[in-house]
Coordinates of C-alpha atoms in Angstrom, one line a residue:
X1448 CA -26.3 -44.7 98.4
X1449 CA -24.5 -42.8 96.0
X1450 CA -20.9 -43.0 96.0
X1451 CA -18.4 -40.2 95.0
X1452 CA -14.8 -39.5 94.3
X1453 CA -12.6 -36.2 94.5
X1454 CA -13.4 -33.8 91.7
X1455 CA -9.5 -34.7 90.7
X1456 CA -9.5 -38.0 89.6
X1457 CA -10.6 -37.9 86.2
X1458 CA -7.9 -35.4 85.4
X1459 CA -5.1 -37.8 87.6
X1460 CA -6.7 -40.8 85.1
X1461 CA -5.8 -38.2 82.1
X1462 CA -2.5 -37.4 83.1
X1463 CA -1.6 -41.2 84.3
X1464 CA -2.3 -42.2 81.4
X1465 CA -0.5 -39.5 79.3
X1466 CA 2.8 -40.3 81.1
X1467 CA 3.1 -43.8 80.9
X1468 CA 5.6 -44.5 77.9
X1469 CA 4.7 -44.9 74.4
X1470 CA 6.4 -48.5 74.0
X1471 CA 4.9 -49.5 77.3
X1472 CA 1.6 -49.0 75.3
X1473 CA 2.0 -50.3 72.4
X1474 CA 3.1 -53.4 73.8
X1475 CA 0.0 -53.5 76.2
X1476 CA -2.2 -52.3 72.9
X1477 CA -4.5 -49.6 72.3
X1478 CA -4.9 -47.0 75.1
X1479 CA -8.0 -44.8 74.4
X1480 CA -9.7 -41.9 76.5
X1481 CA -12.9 -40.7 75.3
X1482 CA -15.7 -38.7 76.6
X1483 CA -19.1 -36.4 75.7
X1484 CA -20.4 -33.0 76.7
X1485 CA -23.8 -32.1 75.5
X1486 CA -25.7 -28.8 76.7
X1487 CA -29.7 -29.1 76.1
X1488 CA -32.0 -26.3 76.2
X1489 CA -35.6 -27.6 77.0
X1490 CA -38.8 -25.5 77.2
X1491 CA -41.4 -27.8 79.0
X1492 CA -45.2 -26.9 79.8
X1493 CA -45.7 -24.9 82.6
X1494 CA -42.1 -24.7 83.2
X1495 CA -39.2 -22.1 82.9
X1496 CA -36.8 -22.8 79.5
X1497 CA -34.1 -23.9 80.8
X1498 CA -30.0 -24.8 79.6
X1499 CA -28.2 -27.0 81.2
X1500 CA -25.3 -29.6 80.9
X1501 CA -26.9 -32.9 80.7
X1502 CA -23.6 -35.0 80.0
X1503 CA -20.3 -34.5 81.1
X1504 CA -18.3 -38.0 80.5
X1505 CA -14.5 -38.9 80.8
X1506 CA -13.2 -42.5 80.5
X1507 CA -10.6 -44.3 79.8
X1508 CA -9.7 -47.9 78.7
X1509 CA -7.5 -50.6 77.4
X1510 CA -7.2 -53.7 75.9
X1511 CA -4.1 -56.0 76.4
X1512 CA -3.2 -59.5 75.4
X1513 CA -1.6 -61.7 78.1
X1514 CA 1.1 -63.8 76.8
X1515 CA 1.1 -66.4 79.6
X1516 CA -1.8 -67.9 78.6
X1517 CA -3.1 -68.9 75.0
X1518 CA -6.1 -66.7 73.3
X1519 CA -6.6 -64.6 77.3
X1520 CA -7.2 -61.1 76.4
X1521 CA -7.3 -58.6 78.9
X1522 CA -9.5 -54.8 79.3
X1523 CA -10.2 -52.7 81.9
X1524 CA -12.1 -49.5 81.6
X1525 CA -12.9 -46.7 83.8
X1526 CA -15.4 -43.8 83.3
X1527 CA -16.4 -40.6 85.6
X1528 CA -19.6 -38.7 85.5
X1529 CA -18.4 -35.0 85.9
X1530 CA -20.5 -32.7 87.8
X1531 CA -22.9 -30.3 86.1
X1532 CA -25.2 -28.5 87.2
X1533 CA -25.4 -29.0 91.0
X1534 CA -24.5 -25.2 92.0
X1535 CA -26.1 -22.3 90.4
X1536 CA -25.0 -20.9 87.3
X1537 CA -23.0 -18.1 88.4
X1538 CA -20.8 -20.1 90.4
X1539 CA -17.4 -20.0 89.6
X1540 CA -17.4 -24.1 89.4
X1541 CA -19.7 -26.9 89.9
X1542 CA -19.8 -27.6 93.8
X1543 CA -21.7 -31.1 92.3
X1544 CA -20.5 -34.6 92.9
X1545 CA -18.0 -36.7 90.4
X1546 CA -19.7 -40.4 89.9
X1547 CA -18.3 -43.7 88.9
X1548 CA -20.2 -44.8 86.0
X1549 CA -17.6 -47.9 85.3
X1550 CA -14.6 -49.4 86.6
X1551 CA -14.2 -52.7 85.3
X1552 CA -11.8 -54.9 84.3
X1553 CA -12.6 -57.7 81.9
X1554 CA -11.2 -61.4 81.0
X1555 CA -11.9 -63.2 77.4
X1556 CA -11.2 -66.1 75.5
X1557 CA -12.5 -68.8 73.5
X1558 CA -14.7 -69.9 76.4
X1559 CA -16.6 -66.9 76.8
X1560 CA -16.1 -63.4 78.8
X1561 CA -16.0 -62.1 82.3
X1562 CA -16.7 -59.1 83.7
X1563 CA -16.0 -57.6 87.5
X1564 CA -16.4 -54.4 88.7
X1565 CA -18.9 -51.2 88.1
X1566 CA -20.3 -52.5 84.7
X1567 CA -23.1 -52.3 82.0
X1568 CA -26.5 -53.8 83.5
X1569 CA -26.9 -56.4 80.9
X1570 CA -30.4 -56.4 80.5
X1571 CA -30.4 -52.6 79.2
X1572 CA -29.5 -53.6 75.7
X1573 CA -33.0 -54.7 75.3
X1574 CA -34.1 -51.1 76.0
X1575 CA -33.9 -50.7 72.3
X1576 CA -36.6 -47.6 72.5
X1577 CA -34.4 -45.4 74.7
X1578 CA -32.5 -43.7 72.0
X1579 CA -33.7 -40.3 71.9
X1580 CA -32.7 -37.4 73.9
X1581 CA -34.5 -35.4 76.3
X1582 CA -37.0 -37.9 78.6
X1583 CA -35.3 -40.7 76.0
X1584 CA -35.7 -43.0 79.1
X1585 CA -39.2 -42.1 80.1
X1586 CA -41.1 -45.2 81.2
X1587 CA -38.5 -47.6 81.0
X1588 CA -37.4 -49.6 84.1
X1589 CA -34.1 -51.0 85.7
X1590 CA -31.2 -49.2 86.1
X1591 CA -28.4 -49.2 82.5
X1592 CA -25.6 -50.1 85.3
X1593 CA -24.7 -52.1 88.8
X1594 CA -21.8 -52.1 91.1
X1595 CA -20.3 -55.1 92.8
X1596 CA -20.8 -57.3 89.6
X1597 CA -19.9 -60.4 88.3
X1598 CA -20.8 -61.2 85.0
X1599 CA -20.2 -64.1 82.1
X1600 CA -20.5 -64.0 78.3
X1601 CA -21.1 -66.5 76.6
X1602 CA -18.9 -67.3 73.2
X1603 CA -21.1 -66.8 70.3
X1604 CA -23.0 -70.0 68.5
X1605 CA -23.9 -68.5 65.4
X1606 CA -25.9 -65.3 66.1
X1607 CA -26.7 -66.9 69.7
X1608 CA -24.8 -66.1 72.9
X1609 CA -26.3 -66.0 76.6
X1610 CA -25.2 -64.4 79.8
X1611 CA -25.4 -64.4 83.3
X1612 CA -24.7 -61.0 85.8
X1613 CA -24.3 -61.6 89.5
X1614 CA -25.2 -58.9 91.9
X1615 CA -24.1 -58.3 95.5
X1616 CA -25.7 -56.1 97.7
X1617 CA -22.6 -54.4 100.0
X1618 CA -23.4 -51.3 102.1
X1619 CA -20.1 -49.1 102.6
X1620 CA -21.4 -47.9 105.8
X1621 CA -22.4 -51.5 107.5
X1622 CA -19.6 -52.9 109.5
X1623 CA -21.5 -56.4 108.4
X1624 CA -21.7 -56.3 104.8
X1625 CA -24.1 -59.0 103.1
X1626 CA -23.0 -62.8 103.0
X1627 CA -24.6 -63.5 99.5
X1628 CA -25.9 -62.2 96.0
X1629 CA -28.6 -60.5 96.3
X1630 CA -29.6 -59.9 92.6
X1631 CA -28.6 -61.5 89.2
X1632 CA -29.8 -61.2 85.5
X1633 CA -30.3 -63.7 83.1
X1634 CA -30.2 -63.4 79.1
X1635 CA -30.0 -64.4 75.3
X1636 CA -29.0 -62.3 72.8
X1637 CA -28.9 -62.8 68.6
X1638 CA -27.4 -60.7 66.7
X1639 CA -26.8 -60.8 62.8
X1640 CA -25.7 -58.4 60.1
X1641 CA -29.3 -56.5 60.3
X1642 CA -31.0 -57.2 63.1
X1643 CA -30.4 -57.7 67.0
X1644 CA -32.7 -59.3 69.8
X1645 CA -32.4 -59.8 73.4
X1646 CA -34.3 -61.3 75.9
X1647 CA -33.5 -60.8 79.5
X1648 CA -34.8 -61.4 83.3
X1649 CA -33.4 -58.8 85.6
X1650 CA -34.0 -59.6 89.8
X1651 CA -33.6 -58.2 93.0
X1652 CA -34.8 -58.8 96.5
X1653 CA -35.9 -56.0 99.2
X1654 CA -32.3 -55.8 100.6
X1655 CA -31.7 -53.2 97.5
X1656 CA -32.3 -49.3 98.2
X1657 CA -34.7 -49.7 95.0
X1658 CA -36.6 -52.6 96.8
X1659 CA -37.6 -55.9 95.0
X1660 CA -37.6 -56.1 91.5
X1661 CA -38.5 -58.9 89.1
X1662 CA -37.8 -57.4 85.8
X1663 CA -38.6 -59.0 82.3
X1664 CA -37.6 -57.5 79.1
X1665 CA -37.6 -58.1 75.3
X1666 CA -36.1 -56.2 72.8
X1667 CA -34.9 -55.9 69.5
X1668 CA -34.0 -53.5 66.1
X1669 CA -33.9 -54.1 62.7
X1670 CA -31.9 -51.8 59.7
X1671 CA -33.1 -52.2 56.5
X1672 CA -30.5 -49.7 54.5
X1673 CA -31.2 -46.2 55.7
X1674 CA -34.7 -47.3 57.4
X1675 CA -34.4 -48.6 61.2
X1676 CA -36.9 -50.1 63.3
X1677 CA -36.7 -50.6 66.9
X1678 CA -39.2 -51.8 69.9
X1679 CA -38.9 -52.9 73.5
X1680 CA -41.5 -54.7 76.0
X1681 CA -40.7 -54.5 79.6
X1682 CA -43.2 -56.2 82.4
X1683 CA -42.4 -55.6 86.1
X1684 CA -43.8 -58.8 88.4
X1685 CA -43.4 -56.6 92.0
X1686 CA -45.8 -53.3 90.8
X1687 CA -47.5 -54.7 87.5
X1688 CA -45.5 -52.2 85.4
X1689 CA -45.9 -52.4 81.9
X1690 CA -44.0 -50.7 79.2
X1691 CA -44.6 -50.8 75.2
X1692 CA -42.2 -48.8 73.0
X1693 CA -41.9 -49.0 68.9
X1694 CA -39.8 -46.6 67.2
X1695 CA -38.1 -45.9 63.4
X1696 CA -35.5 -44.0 62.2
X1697 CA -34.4 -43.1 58.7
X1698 CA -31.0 -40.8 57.6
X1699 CA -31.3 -38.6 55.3
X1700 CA -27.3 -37.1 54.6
X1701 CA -26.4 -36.3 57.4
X1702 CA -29.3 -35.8 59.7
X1703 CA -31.1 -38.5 61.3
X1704 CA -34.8 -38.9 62.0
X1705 CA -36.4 -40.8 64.8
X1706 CA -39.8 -41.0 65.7
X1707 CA -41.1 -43.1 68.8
X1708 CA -44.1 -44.0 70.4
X1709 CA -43.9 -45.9 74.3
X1710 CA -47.0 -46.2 77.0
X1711 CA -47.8 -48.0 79.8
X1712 CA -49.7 -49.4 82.3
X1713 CA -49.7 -50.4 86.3
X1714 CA -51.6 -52.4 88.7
X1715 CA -52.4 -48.8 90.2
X1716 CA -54.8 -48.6 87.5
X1717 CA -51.3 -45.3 86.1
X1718 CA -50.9 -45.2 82.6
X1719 CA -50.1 -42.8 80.0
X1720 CA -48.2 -42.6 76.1
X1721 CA -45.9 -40.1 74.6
X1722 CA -44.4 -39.6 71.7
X1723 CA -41.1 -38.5 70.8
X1724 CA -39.6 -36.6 67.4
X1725 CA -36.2 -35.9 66.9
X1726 CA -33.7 -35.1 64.1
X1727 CA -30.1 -35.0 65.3
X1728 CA -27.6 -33.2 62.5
X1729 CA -23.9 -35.0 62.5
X1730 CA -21.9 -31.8 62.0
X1731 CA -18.5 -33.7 61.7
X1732 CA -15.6 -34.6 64.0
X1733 CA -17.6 -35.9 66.4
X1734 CA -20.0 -32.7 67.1
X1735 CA -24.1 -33.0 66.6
X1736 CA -27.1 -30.9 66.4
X1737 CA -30.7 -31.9 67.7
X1738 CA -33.9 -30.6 68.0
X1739 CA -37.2 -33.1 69.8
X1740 CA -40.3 -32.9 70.7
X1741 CA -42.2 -34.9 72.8
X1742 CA -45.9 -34.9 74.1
X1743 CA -47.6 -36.6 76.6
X1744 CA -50.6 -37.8 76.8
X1745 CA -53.2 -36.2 79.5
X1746 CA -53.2 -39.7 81.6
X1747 CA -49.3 -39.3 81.5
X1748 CA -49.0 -35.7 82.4
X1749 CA -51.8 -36.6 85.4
X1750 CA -49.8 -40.0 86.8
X1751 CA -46.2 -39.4 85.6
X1752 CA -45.7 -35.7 85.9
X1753 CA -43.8 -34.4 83.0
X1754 CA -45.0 -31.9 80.0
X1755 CA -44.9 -31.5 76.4
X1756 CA -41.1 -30.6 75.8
X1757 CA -39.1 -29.0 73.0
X1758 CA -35.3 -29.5 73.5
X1759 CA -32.6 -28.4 71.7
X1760 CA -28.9 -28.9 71.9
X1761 CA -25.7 -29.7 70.6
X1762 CA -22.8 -32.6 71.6
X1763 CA -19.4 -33.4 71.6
X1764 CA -18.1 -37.1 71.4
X1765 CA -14.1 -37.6 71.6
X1766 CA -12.1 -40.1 71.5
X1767 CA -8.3 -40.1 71.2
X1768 CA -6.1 -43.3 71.2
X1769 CA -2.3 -42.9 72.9

């Protein structure tokens, strides 16, 4: 079930955080809120062209070192999806929801990390293909976050570190919330000055709104000076889904071009490709520019439901330390 919060909190987090004293801060150490906006235009096959706000993102966070105990560093971090979009466009405001993306607060030492709250799903950094724009995640499987999470990082040995992520399934409207975890996720990642690969197991039973899941993925991204490679493999137990994604990018100045190819399969005899372009322009101080194209394949249009697509838009990332 989807949670919300009162369209006020983000702006109570702003000003919380704007009043606390400067000393008080800088004894605690760096205080940061940051955010995005980015409005897309998209003309889609058999479809209206359409604007729209596809991001509206405020968070804020902290690191702070705890002087009671040797090496224990403290963070927590909170972030709001803002609504966009939900009323129609000549409403005075957005009538839409306001969503927790994150609320976490995180403990790290020489032993390793831990993480509890609303929190990165840790298998989504092997979704290494899902770096474009519009319909970037097309295909892919598992959702990029969980709620009611436990989580432990390993310290690093050499490029090597593993992980584990507990999940627990609570219902806020059951009197007689669940006894146990219901999902966890399991991983190794290396990561060196060029290169990064994960490996991760992702499960879930059928007490989950999404149902069971049993979620394998691999992936991994490689620079080579202004050239950059990137693929992901995913492979879904419960439905026999199937994803294959391999993508490059290369910069040029200031603009950046990606090009990406993903497809896949099912045991419902579904499948379908597409293929994404994009060049995103870095116009300085944090704003961009960005123009993609992406076409489906016939099978894909037929099973998946989406069209050929030429977006454009422009972003604003921000983030301001106190």
């Amino acid at each position: 079930m989807k949670k919300s919060v009162s369209h006020a909190l983000p702006a109570l987090v702003a000003m919380g955080a704007m009043s606390v004293s400067g000393s008080v801060l800088a004894e605690a150490g760096p205080f940061t809120i940051y955010g995005t906006v980015e409005v897309r235009s998209v003309d889609r096959d058999d479809t209206d062209l359409d604007t729209f706000v596809d991001a509206a993102r405020l968070g804020a966070k902290q690191s702070i070192k705890l002087d009671k105990f040797d090496d224990l560093e403290a963070r927590w971090q909170i972030e709001f999806d803002l609504a966009n979009n939900a009323g129609l466009g000549t409403d005075d405001r957005d009538v839409g929801d306001v969503g927790v993306r994150k609320a976490q607060i995180n403990l790290k030492n020489g032993f390793g990390e831990a993480i509890f709250g609303r929190q990165n799903n840790l298998m989504a950094a092997a979704k290494k293909i899902d770096q474009f724009k519009n319909d970037s995640g097309v295909f892919t499987q598992g959702p990029d976050r969980v709620g009611n999470a436990l989580s432990y990082v390993t310290p690093s040995f050499g490029p090597v570190n593993g992980f584990v992520q507990v999940i627990s399934d609570v219902d806020a409207d059951d009197s007689t919330p669940a006894e146990d975890a219901d999902g966890y996720t399991l991983g190794l990642s290396v990561v060196g000055d060029s290169y990064d690969v994960q490996a991760s197991y992702y499960e879930v039973d059928e007490d989950f709104d999404s149902g069971e899941v049993e979620l394998t993925s691999l992936g991994g991204s490689v620079s080579l000076g202004l050239l950059g490679v990137f693929a992901t493999y995913q492979n879904e137990e419960v439905t026999g889904n199937e994803l294959m994604g391999l993508g490059a990018s290369y910069k040029v100045e200031d603009v950046t071009f990606k090009a990406g190819y993903r497809a896949f399969d099912n045991d419902a005899s579904q499948e379908g490709s597409a293929v994404h372009l994009l060049a995103d322009y870095d116009l300085g101080e944090g704003v961009s520019a960005f123009v993609q194209y992406v076409e489906y394949d016939s099978d894909a249009e037929t099973n998946f439901g989406h069209g050929d697509a030429l977006s454009v838009g422009v972003a604003y990332n921000f983030s301001a330390g106190i």
